[in-house]
Coordinates of C-alpha atoms in Angstrom, one line a residue:
M256 CA 155.9 107.6 -31.7
V257 CA 155.3 104.6 -33.9
I258 CA 154.5 105.2 -37.6
D259 CA 152.4 102.3 -38.8
Y260 CA 151.3 102.1 -42.4
Q261 CA 149.4 98.9 -41.5
Q262 CA 146.7 101.1 -40.0
S263 CA 145.9 102.9 -43.2
D264 CA 144.0 101.8 -46.4
I265 CA 143.4 103.4 -49.8
W266 CA 140.1 102.7 -51.4
F267 CA 140.0 101.8 -55.1
L268 CA 136.8 103.1 -56.8
T269 CA 135.9 101.9 -60.3
G270 CA 133.3 103.9 -62.3
S271 CA 130.8 102.5 -64.8
Q272 CA 127.1 102.5 -65.5
H273 CA 124.2 100.1 -65.9
L274 CA 123.9 100.9 -69.7
Y275 CA 126.4 98.1 -70.5
G276 CA 124.5 95.3 -68.8
P277 CA 125.4 92.8 -66.1
Q278 CA 127.9 90.7 -68.1
V279 CA 130.1 93.8 -68.8
L280 CA 129.8 95.0 -65.2
Q281 CA 131.0 91.6 -64.0
Q282 CA 134.0 91.9 -66.2
V283 CA 134.6 95.4 -65.1
E284 CA 134.7 94.3 -61.4
A285 CA 137.0 91.3 -62.3
N286 CA 139.4 93.6 -64.1
A287 CA 139.4 96.1 -61.2
R288 CA 140.2 93.4 -58.8
Q289 CA 143.1 92.1 -61.0
I290 CA 144.5 95.7 -61.2
V291 CA 144.4 96.0 -57.4
A292 CA 146.0 92.6 -56.9
G293 CA 148.7 93.6 -59.4
L294 CA 149.4 96.9 -57.8
T295 CA 149.5 95.3 -54.4
A296 CA 152.0 92.7 -55.6
A297 CA 154.2 95.6 -56.8
G298 CA 154.7 96.6 -53.2
L299 CA 152.7 99.8 -52.6
P300 CA 153.3 101.3 -49.1
L301 CA 149.6 101.3 -48.1
R302 CA 147.0 98.6 -48.6
L303 CA 144.8 99.1 -51.7
V304 CA 141.2 97.9 -51.1
V305 CA 138.9 97.4 -54.1
Q306 CA 135.3 98.6 -53.6
P307 CA 132.2 97.5 -55.6
V308 CA 131.8 98.9 -59.1
L309 CA 130.0 102.2 -58.9
T310 CA 127.1 102.6 -61.3
T311 CA 124.6 105.0 -59.7
P312 CA 124.7 108.4 -58.0
D313 CA 123.4 106.9 -54.7
A314 CA 126.1 104.3 -54.7
I315 CA 128.8 106.9 -55.3
T316 CA 127.5 109.2 -52.6
E317 CA 127.3 106.3 -50.1
I318 CA 130.9 105.2 -50.8
C319 CA 132.2 108.8 -50.4
L320 CA 130.4 109.1 -47.1
A321 CA 131.7 105.8 -46.0
A322 CA 135.3 106.8 -46.9
N323 CA 134.9 110.0 -44.8
S324 CA 133.8 108.1 -41.7
D325 CA 136.3 105.2 -42.0
R326 CA 139.4 106.1 -39.9
R327 CA 141.4 103.6 -41.8
C328 CA 140.7 105.2 -45.1
A329 CA 143.5 107.6 -46.0
G330 CA 142.3 108.4 -49.5
V331 CA 140.6 107.1 -52.6
V332 CA 141.8 106.2 -56.1
T333 CA 139.3 106.5 -58.9
W334 CA 139.4 104.8 -62.3
M335 CA 136.7 104.8 -65.0
H336 CA 136.9 101.4 -66.7
T337 CA 134.0 102.4 -69.0
F338 CA 132.2 105.6 -69.5
S339 CA 130.7 106.8 -66.2
P340 CA 128.5 109.9 -66.6
G341 CA 130.0 112.8 -64.6
K342 CA 126.8 114.1 -63.1
M343 CA 126.5 110.8 -61.2
W344 CA 129.6 111.8 -59.2
L345 CA 128.6 115.4 -58.3
A346 CA 126.9 114.7 -55.0
G347 CA 129.5 112.2 -53.8
L348 CA 132.5 114.2 -54.7
S349 CA 131.1 117.3 -53.2
L350 CA 131.0 115.4 -49.8
L351 CA 134.3 113.6 -50.1
R352 CA 136.8 114.8 -47.5
K353 CA 139.6 112.3 -48.2
P354 CA 142.5 112.8 -50.6
L355 CA 141.8 111.9 -54.2
A356 CA 144.0 110.4 -56.9
H357 CA 142.7 109.8 -60.4
L358 CA 144.4 106.8 -62.1
H359 CA 144.0 107.2 -65.8
T360 CA 144.9 103.8 -67.1
Q361 CA 143.2 100.9 -68.8
F362 CA 143.0 97.2 -68.1
N363 CA 144.7 96.1 -71.3
R364 CA 148.1 97.6 -72.4
D365 CA 147.8 97.0 -76.1
I366 CA 145.1 97.4 -78.7
P367 CA 144.3 93.8 -80.0
W368 CA 144.6 94.9 -83.6
S369 CA 143.3 91.7 -85.3
T370 CA 140.3 91.1 -83.0
I371 CA 139.2 94.5 -81.7
D372 CA 135.4 95.0 -82.1
M373 CA 132.8 97.2 -80.6
D374 CA 132.3 94.9 -77.6
F375 CA 136.0 95.5 -76.7
M376 CA 135.6 99.2 -77.3
N377 CA 132.5 99.5 -75.1
L378 CA 134.3 97.6 -72.3
N379 CA 137.6 99.5 -72.5
Q380 CA 136.6 103.2 -72.5
S381 CA 139.0 104.6 -70.0
A382 CA 140.4 106.9 -72.7
H383 CA 137.2 109.0 -72.7
G384 CA 135.5 107.8 -69.5
D385 CA 138.4 109.2 -67.4
R386 CA 138.1 112.5 -69.3
E387 CA 134.5 112.8 -68.4
F388 CA 135.5 112.2 -64.8
G389 CA 138.3 114.7 -65.1
Y390 CA 136.0 117.4 -66.4
T391 CA 133.7 116.8 -63.4
C392 CA 136.6 117.2 -60.9
S393 CA 137.8 120.3 -62.7
R394 CA 134.4 121.8 -62.9
M395 CA 134.1 121.3 -59.1
R396 CA 137.7 122.7 -58.6
L397 CA 138.8 119.6 -56.7
N398 CA 142.4 119.2 -55.7
R399 CA 143.6 115.7 -56.8
K400 CA 146.5 113.9 -58.4
V401 CA 146.2 112.6 -61.9
I402 CA 148.4 109.6 -62.8
V403 CA 148.5 108.5 -66.4
G404 CA 149.9 105.3 -67.8
Y405 CA 149.6 101.5 -67.9
W406 CA 149.0 100.2 -64.3
Q407 CA 151.8 97.7 -64.6
E408 CA 154.5 100.3 -65.5
P409 CA 156.9 101.0 -62.6
A410 CA 156.7 104.7 -63.2
V411 CA 152.9 104.6 -62.7
Q412 CA 153.3 102.5 -59.5
A413 CA 156.0 104.9 -58.3
Q414 CA 153.7 107.9 -58.7
L415 CA 150.9 106.1 -56.8
S416 CA 153.3 105.1 -54.0
V417 CA 154.4 108.8 -53.6
W418 CA 150.8 109.9 -53.4
M419 CA 150.0 107.2 -50.9
R420 CA 152.8 108.4 -48.6
A421 CA 151.5 111.9 -48.8
A422 CA 148.0 110.6 -48.0
A423 CA 149.4 108.7 -45.0
A424 CA 150.9 112.0 -43.7
W425 CA 147.6 113.8 -44.3
Q426 CA 145.7 111.2 -42.4
D427 CA 148.2 111.4 -39.6
A428 CA 147.8 115.1 -39.4
Q429 CA 144.0 115.0 -39.1
H430 CA 144.4 113.5 -35.6
A431 CA 147.8 114.9 -34.6
R432 CA 148.4 116.8 -31.4
I433 CA 151.4 119.1 -31.1
A434 CA 152.6 120.2 -27.7
R435 CA 154.0 123.7 -27.4
I436 CA 156.1 123.5 -24.3
G437 CA 156.5 127.1 -23.2
D438 CA 156.0 130.0 -25.6
N439 CA 158.0 130.8 -28.8
M440 CA 161.2 132.7 -28.7
R441 CA 160.3 136.3 -27.8
E442 CA 160.0 138.9 -30.5
V443 CA 160.3 136.3 -33.3
A444 CA 157.8 136.6 -36.1
V445 CA 158.1 133.5 -38.3
T446 CA 157.4 131.0 -35.4
E447 CA 154.1 132.6 -34.8
G448 CA 151.0 131.8 -36.8
D449 CA 147.3 131.1 -36.8
K450 CA 146.8 127.8 -35.0
V451 CA 143.0 127.9 -35.7
E452 CA 143.6 128.2 -39.4
A453 CA 146.2 125.5 -39.2
Q454 CA 143.7 123.1 -37.6
L455 CA 141.1 124.0 -40.3
R456 CA 143.5 123.6 -43.1
L457 CA 145.9 120.9 -42.0
G458 CA 144.0 119.1 -39.2
Y459 CA 146.5 119.1 -36.4
R460 CA 145.9 120.7 -33.1
V461 CA 148.4 122.9 -31.3
N462 CA 148.1 123.7 -27.6
G463 CA 150.5 125.3 -25.1
Y464 CA 151.8 123.7 -21.9
G465 CA 153.8 125.1 -19.1
I466 CA 157.4 124.0 -18.6
G467 CA 156.2 122.8 -15.2
D468 CA 154.1 120.1 -16.9
L469 CA 157.2 118.6 -18.4
V470 CA 159.3 119.1 -15.2
A471 CA 156.8 117.1 -13.2
H472 CA 157.4 114.1 -15.5
V473 CA 161.2 114.6 -15.4
S474 CA 161.1 114.7 -11.6
A475 CA 159.2 111.5 -11.5
V476 CA 161.9 109.5 -13.3
A477 CA 163.4 106.8 -11.0
P478 CA 167.3 106.9 -10.8
S479 CA 167.4 103.3 -11.8
E480 CA 165.5 104.1 -15.1
A481 CA 167.9 106.9 -15.9
E482 CA 170.9 104.6 -15.3
R483 CA 169.4 101.9 -17.5
L484 CA 169.0 104.4 -20.3
C485 CA 172.6 105.6 -19.9
R486 CA 173.7 102.0 -20.4
E487 CA 171.7 102.0 -23.6
Y488 CA 173.6 105.2 -24.7
D489 CA 176.9 103.5 -23.9
Q490 CA 176.0 100.7 -26.3
Q491 CA 174.7 102.8 -29.2
Y492 CA 177.1 105.7 -29.4
A493 CA 180.8 106.5 -29.4
M494 CA 180.8 108.0 -25.9
A495 CA 183.0 110.9 -24.9
A496 CA 185.4 109.8 -22.2
E497 CA 184.0 112.2 -19.7
L498 CA 180.5 110.8 -20.2
R499 CA 181.5 107.1 -19.7
P500 CA 180.9 105.3 -16.5
G501 CA 183.1 106.9 -13.9
G502 CA 183.7 109.9 -16.1
A503 CA 183.9 113.4 -14.8
R504 CA 180.6 114.4 -16.5
R505 CA 178.6 111.2 -16.2
D506 CA 176.1 113.0 -14.0
A507 CA 175.2 115.2 -17.0
L508 CA 174.5 112.1 -19.0
V509 CA 172.2 110.9 -16.3
E510 CA 170.4 114.2 -16.3
A511 CA 170.0 114.0 -20.1
A512 CA 168.5 110.5 -19.6
R513 CA 166.1 111.8 -17.0
I514 CA 165.0 114.6 -19.4
E515 CA 164.5 112.1 -22.2
L516 CA 162.4 109.7 -20.1
G517 CA 160.4 112.6 -18.7
L518 CA 159.8 114.1 -22.1
R519 CA 158.7 110.7 -23.5
A520 CA 156.3 110.2 -20.6
F521 CA 154.8 113.7 -21.1
L522 CA 154.4 113.1 -24.9
E523 CA 152.9 109.6 -24.5
A524 CA 150.5 110.7 -21.7
G525 CA 149.2 113.5 -24.0
G526 CA 149.1 111.5 -27.2
F527 CA 151.4 114.0 -28.9
V528 CA 153.2 113.3 -32.2
G529 CA 155.2 116.5 -32.1
F530 CA 156.4 119.2 -29.7
T531 CA 158.4 122.4 -29.3
D532 CA 160.5 123.9 -26.6
T533 CA 162.6 127.1 -26.3
F534 CA 165.9 127.9 -24.6
E535 CA 164.2 131.0 -23.1
D536 CA 161.8 128.9 -21.0
L537 CA 163.7 126.2 -19.2
H538 CA 162.8 126.8 -15.5
G539 CA 163.1 123.5 -13.6
L540 CA 165.3 121.8 -16.3
A541 CA 169.0 121.5 -15.6
Q542 CA 170.0 121.6 -19.3
L543 CA 168.4 122.4 -22.7
P544 CA 167.0 119.1 -24.1
G545 CA 169.4 118.1 -26.8
L546 CA 170.0 114.3 -26.8
A547 CA 166.4 113.8 -25.8
V548 CA 165.0 115.7 -28.8
Q549 CA 167.4 114.1 -31.2
R550 CA 166.4 110.6 -30.1
L551 CA 162.7 111.4 -30.1
M552 CA 162.9 112.7 -33.6
A553 CA 164.7 109.5 -34.6
D554 CA 161.6 107.6 -33.3
G555 CA 159.2 109.7 -35.5
Y556 CA 158.3 112.7 -33.4
G557 CA 158.1 116.1 -35.0
Y558 CA 160.1 118.9 -33.4
G559 CA 160.4 122.6 -33.8
A560 CA 162.8 124.8 -31.8
E561 CA 161.9 128.1 -30.2
G562 CA 158.2 127.3 -30.1
D563 CA 158.0 126.7 -33.9
W564 CA 154.9 124.5 -34.0
K565 CA 154.5 124.8 -37.8
H566 CA 157.8 123.0 -38.4
A567 CA 157.2 120.5 -35.6
A568 CA 154.1 119.5 -37.5
L569 CA 156.0 119.6 -40.8
V570 CA 158.8 117.4 -39.5
R571 CA 156.2 114.9 -38.3
A572 CA 154.4 114.9 -41.6
M573 CA 157.6 114.4 -43.6
K574 CA 158.6 111.6 -41.2
V575 CA 155.3 109.8 -42.0
M576 CA 155.9 110.3 -45.7
A577 CA 159.4 108.9 -45.5
H578 CA 158.5 105.9 -43.3
G579 CA 160.4 102.9 -44.4
L580 CA 162.7 104.8 -46.8
A581 CA 166.4 104.8 -46.5
G582 CA 166.9 108.5 -45.9
G583 CA 166.1 110.5 -42.8
V584 CA 164.1 113.6 -41.9
S585 CA 165.3 116.3 -39.4
F586 CA 164.5 119.7 -38.1
M587 CA 167.1 122.0 -39.6
E588 CA 168.3 125.6 -39.9
D589 CA 170.5 127.4 -42.5
Y590 CA 173.1 128.5 -40.0
T591 CA 176.1 130.0 -41.9
Y592 CA 177.5 130.5 -45.4
H593 CA 180.7 129.6 -47.2
F594 CA 181.0 132.4 -49.9
H595 CA 184.1 131.0 -51.4
P596 CA 184.7 132.0 -55.1
A597 CA 185.4 128.3 -55.9
G598 CA 181.9 127.4 -54.8
N599 CA 179.2 128.7 -52.4
Q600 CA 177.9 126.3 -49.7
V601 CA 175.5 126.4 -46.7
L602 CA 176.3 124.9 -43.3
G603 CA 173.1 123.7 -41.7
A604 CA 172.8 122.9 -38.1
H605 CA 171.0 124.0 -34.9
M606 CA 172.1 124.5 -31.3
L607 CA 171.6 120.8 -30.6
E608 CA 168.5 119.4 -32.2
I609 CA 169.4 117.6 -35.4
C610 CA 168.0 114.1 -36.0
P611 CA 170.5 111.2 -36.2
S612 CA 168.4 109.6 -39.0
I613 CA 170.4 111.7 -41.4
A614 CA 173.8 110.8 -40.1
A615 CA 176.5 109.4 -42.5
A616 CA 178.1 107.4 -39.6
P617 CA 177.3 106.4 -36.1
P618 CA 177.1 109.6 -33.9
S619 CA 179.3 110.4 -31.0
C620 CA 177.7 111.4 -27.7
E621 CA 179.4 114.5 -26.3
I622 CA 179.0 117.4 -23.9
H623 CA 180.0 121.0 -24.6
P624 CA 179.1 124.4 -23.3
L625 CA 176.2 126.2 -24.9
G626 CA 176.5 130.0 -24.8
I627 CA 172.8 130.6 -24.8
G628 CA 170.0 129.7 -22.4
G629 CA 171.9 130.1 -19.1
K630 CA 171.8 126.4 -18.2
A631 CA 174.2 123.6 -17.6
D632 CA 176.2 122.2 -20.5
P633 CA 173.9 120.0 -22.5
V634 CA 174.6 116.5 -23.9
R635 CA 174.1 116.0 -27.6
L636 CA 174.8 113.7 -30.5
V637 CA 177.4 115.0 -33.0
F638 CA 177.6 113.8 -36.6
T639 CA 177.7 114.9 -40.2
A640 CA 174.8 114.2 -42.6
R641 CA 175.4 111.8 -45.5
P642 CA 176.0 113.3 -48.9
G643 CA 173.4 113.1 -51.6
P644 CA 170.3 114.9 -52.9
A645 CA 168.0 116.4 -50.2
L646 CA 165.2 118.9 -49.7
N647 CA 164.7 121.9 -47.3
V648 CA 161.0 122.6 -46.7
S649 CA 159.3 125.4 -44.9
V650 CA 155.7 126.2 -44.1
V651 CA 154.9 129.9 -43.3
D652 CA 151.8 131.8 -42.4
M653 CA 151.3 134.5 -45.0
G654 CA 148.2 135.9 -43.3
Q655 CA 145.5 134.8 -45.7
R656 CA 147.0 131.4 -46.5
F657 CA 149.9 129.0 -45.7
R658 CA 152.8 128.8 -48.1
M659 CA 155.1 125.8 -48.5
V660 CA 158.6 126.6 -49.8
V661 CA 160.7 123.8 -51.1
N662 CA 164.4 124.0 -52.1
Q663 CA 166.2 121.1 -53.7
L664 CA 169.8 120.6 -52.4
D665 CA 172.9 118.6 -52.9
V666 CA 174.5 117.6 -49.6
V667 CA 178.3 117.4 -49.9
A668 CA 181.2 116.2 -47.8
S669 CA 183.3 118.9 -46.2
T670 CA 186.8 119.1 -47.6
E671 CA 187.9 120.6 -44.3
P672 CA 187.7 119.1 -40.8
L673 CA 185.4 120.8 -38.2
P674 CA 187.2 119.9 -34.9
K675 CA 185.7 122.6 -32.8
L676 CA 182.0 122.5 -34.1
P677 CA 180.3 120.5 -31.4
V678 CA 176.9 120.0 -33.1
A679 CA 175.4 117.8 -35.7
R680 CA 175.5 119.4 -39.2
A681 CA 174.9 119.1 -42.9
L682 CA 176.8 120.9 -45.6
W683 CA 175.0 121.5 -48.9
V684 CA 174.8 123.4 -52.2
P685 CA 171.3 124.7 -52.9
R686 CA 169.9 124.5 -56.4
P687 CA 170.3 126.2 -58.7
N688 CA 173.0 128.0 -56.7
L689 CA 173.2 129.8 -53.3
A690 CA 172.7 133.3 -54.7
T691 CA 169.5 132.5 -56.5
A692 CA 168.1 130.0 -54.0
A693 CA 168.7 132.3 -51.0
A694 CA 167.1 135.3 -52.8
A695 CA 164.1 133.2 -53.9
W696 CA 163.7 131.8 -50.4
I697 CA 163.8 135.3 -48.9
L698 CA 161.4 136.7 -51.5
A699 CA 159.0 133.8 -50.7
G700 CA 159.2 134.5 -46.9
G701 CA 160.6 131.1 -46.2
A702 CA 161.5 130.6 -42.5
H703 CA 165.0 130.2 -41.1
H704 CA 163.8 126.8 -39.7
T705 CA 163.1 124.0 -42.1
S706 CA 162.4 120.3 -42.3
F707 CA 165.3 118.6 -44.1
A708 CA 164.7 115.3 -45.9
Q709 CA 167.1 113.0 -47.8
E710 CA 164.8 110.5 -49.5
L711 CA 161.7 112.5 -50.2
T712 CA 161.1 114.3 -53.5
V713 CA 159.3 117.4 -54.6
E714 CA 156.5 115.2 -55.8
H715 CA 155.8 114.0 -52.2
L716 CA 155.5 117.6 -51.0
E717 CA 153.5 118.6 -54.1
D718 CA 151.0 115.8 -53.4
F719 CA 150.7 116.8 -49.7
A720 CA 150.3 120.5 -50.6
E721 CA 147.4 119.6 -53.0
M722 CA 145.7 117.7 -50.2
A723 CA 146.0 120.6 -47.8
D724 CA 145.3 123.2 -50.4
L725 CA 148.6 124.9 -49.6
E726 CA 150.4 127.3 -51.8
L727 CA 153.6 125.6 -53.1
V728 CA 156.7 127.3 -54.5
V729 CA 159.7 125.2 -55.6
I730 CA 163.3 126.4 -55.9
N731 CA 165.2 124.1 -58.2
D732 CA 167.6 123.9 -61.2
N733 CA 165.2 125.8 -63.4
T734 CA 164.5 128.7 -61.0
T735 CA 165.3 132.3 -62.2
L736 CA 164.5 135.2 -59.9
A737 CA 162.5 137.0 -62.6
Q738 CA 160.2 134.1 -63.1
F739 CA 160.0 133.3 -59.4
K740 CA 158.9 136.9 -58.6
R741 CA 156.2 136.6 -61.3
E742 CA 155.0 133.3 -59.8
L743 CA 154.7 134.9 -56.3
R744 CA 152.7 137.8 -57.8
W745 CA 150.4 135.4 -59.7
N746 CA 149.9 133.3 -56.6
D747 CA 148.9 136.4 -54.6
A748 CA 146.3 137.1 -57.2
Y749 CA 145.1 133.5 -57.4
Y750 CA 144.6 133.0 -53.7
Y751 CA 142.9 136.3 -53.4
L752 CA 140.4 135.4 -56.1
Q753 CA 140.1 131.8 -54.9
R754 CA 138.1 133.0 -52.0
G755 CA 135.4 134.1 -54.4
L756 CA 135.7 130.9 -56.5
R757 CA 135.1 128.5 -53.6

């Protein structure tokens, strides 16, 4: 599933008013265009498109409605060059349905001490024009990102880039389709959830499909196509001897290729960007999809095991946010602990389905028994994640709202070999430490499944949560359990009261 930022724009809206006269407004527009050109030259991930200067309530309303209806528009950035009366923005902002970022900057960096006069002051009024706009947004209780600083500063451009990536993920979610192949793992609570509320809140649609719908596509794969894909595997991976041409288990690799081709065909035919499966519903498949899922995730698809559609959608959203960055994104699970006195660690993995985008070195393609599911031995890619900072992120349904839980991690290299662990894995130390992080995660109701990311930051997830009006709790170096418990209680009160405020 191709992720293409070239299909998305961000609109740049500049606020002013007719009070200043045509000459000033011409300068306002020229300056806005120069800012957009400069930001574009800095290498923003999405195209920034300057719009005409807004000076009347009708013009503001029309541009907000136009942004809503333009499928290319992923969000709007606002900037008040001069003073722009807030009441002019009320009607338009009340209708705006796209993510909003408020850039609090000014065209000039420095005060021209020796020449400054009232003409300069009237033209460059962002210092209080943006405060008027800010009050309006706060009075309307609008979720938005506020970025403060000179527009040529790298830190300002970096914040805008992060928000753009979150906006791209939000835009993708509004039209996303997630296929739930089979049901969720029986009797599991956290993989359930309100799919109607998810569509209302996050945009994506989740629908169920029988395993037979997938099997039909797998059965239609021509033997020559499966063999062609196996040759591709031979070139890309360090192939276990038994899976090589003429090897004793080559037939299992061919079957894995058939599953990948069939699954791709199923997803492409339905226009899906994410999917789930479960080892409890495999009728008609020879093996649990392992290699197929790993390669599809590497291509940008979201995935959730055991029917976990919320994390399939989350993995997809985070892959969109991370598009073009060096680090990868994968479905993940906290699997087992290392409670050694010298240092606690977490070994993350899953039965098979970890994305090779996080690998430290080229994966090996192997086949091993799987003591669950009752099917033939599945083929999978085996590797270890690269060391460095990372995030684990979970979205859970708390009944009256969705909660996003984020934990900052440090992925480390294992000091011991893992010769008998036949799955892809990551070893990490959660911040601030395992005891605090695990307790906070459990208190927050975080799922045992996560979306794991190497290059994304908390800021990316914070911006996305603002757009979706998701509750966000972060576990990091500063977390203490006493404060975290209070935050959860405050959040319960806030989201209960919020229903009356909206």
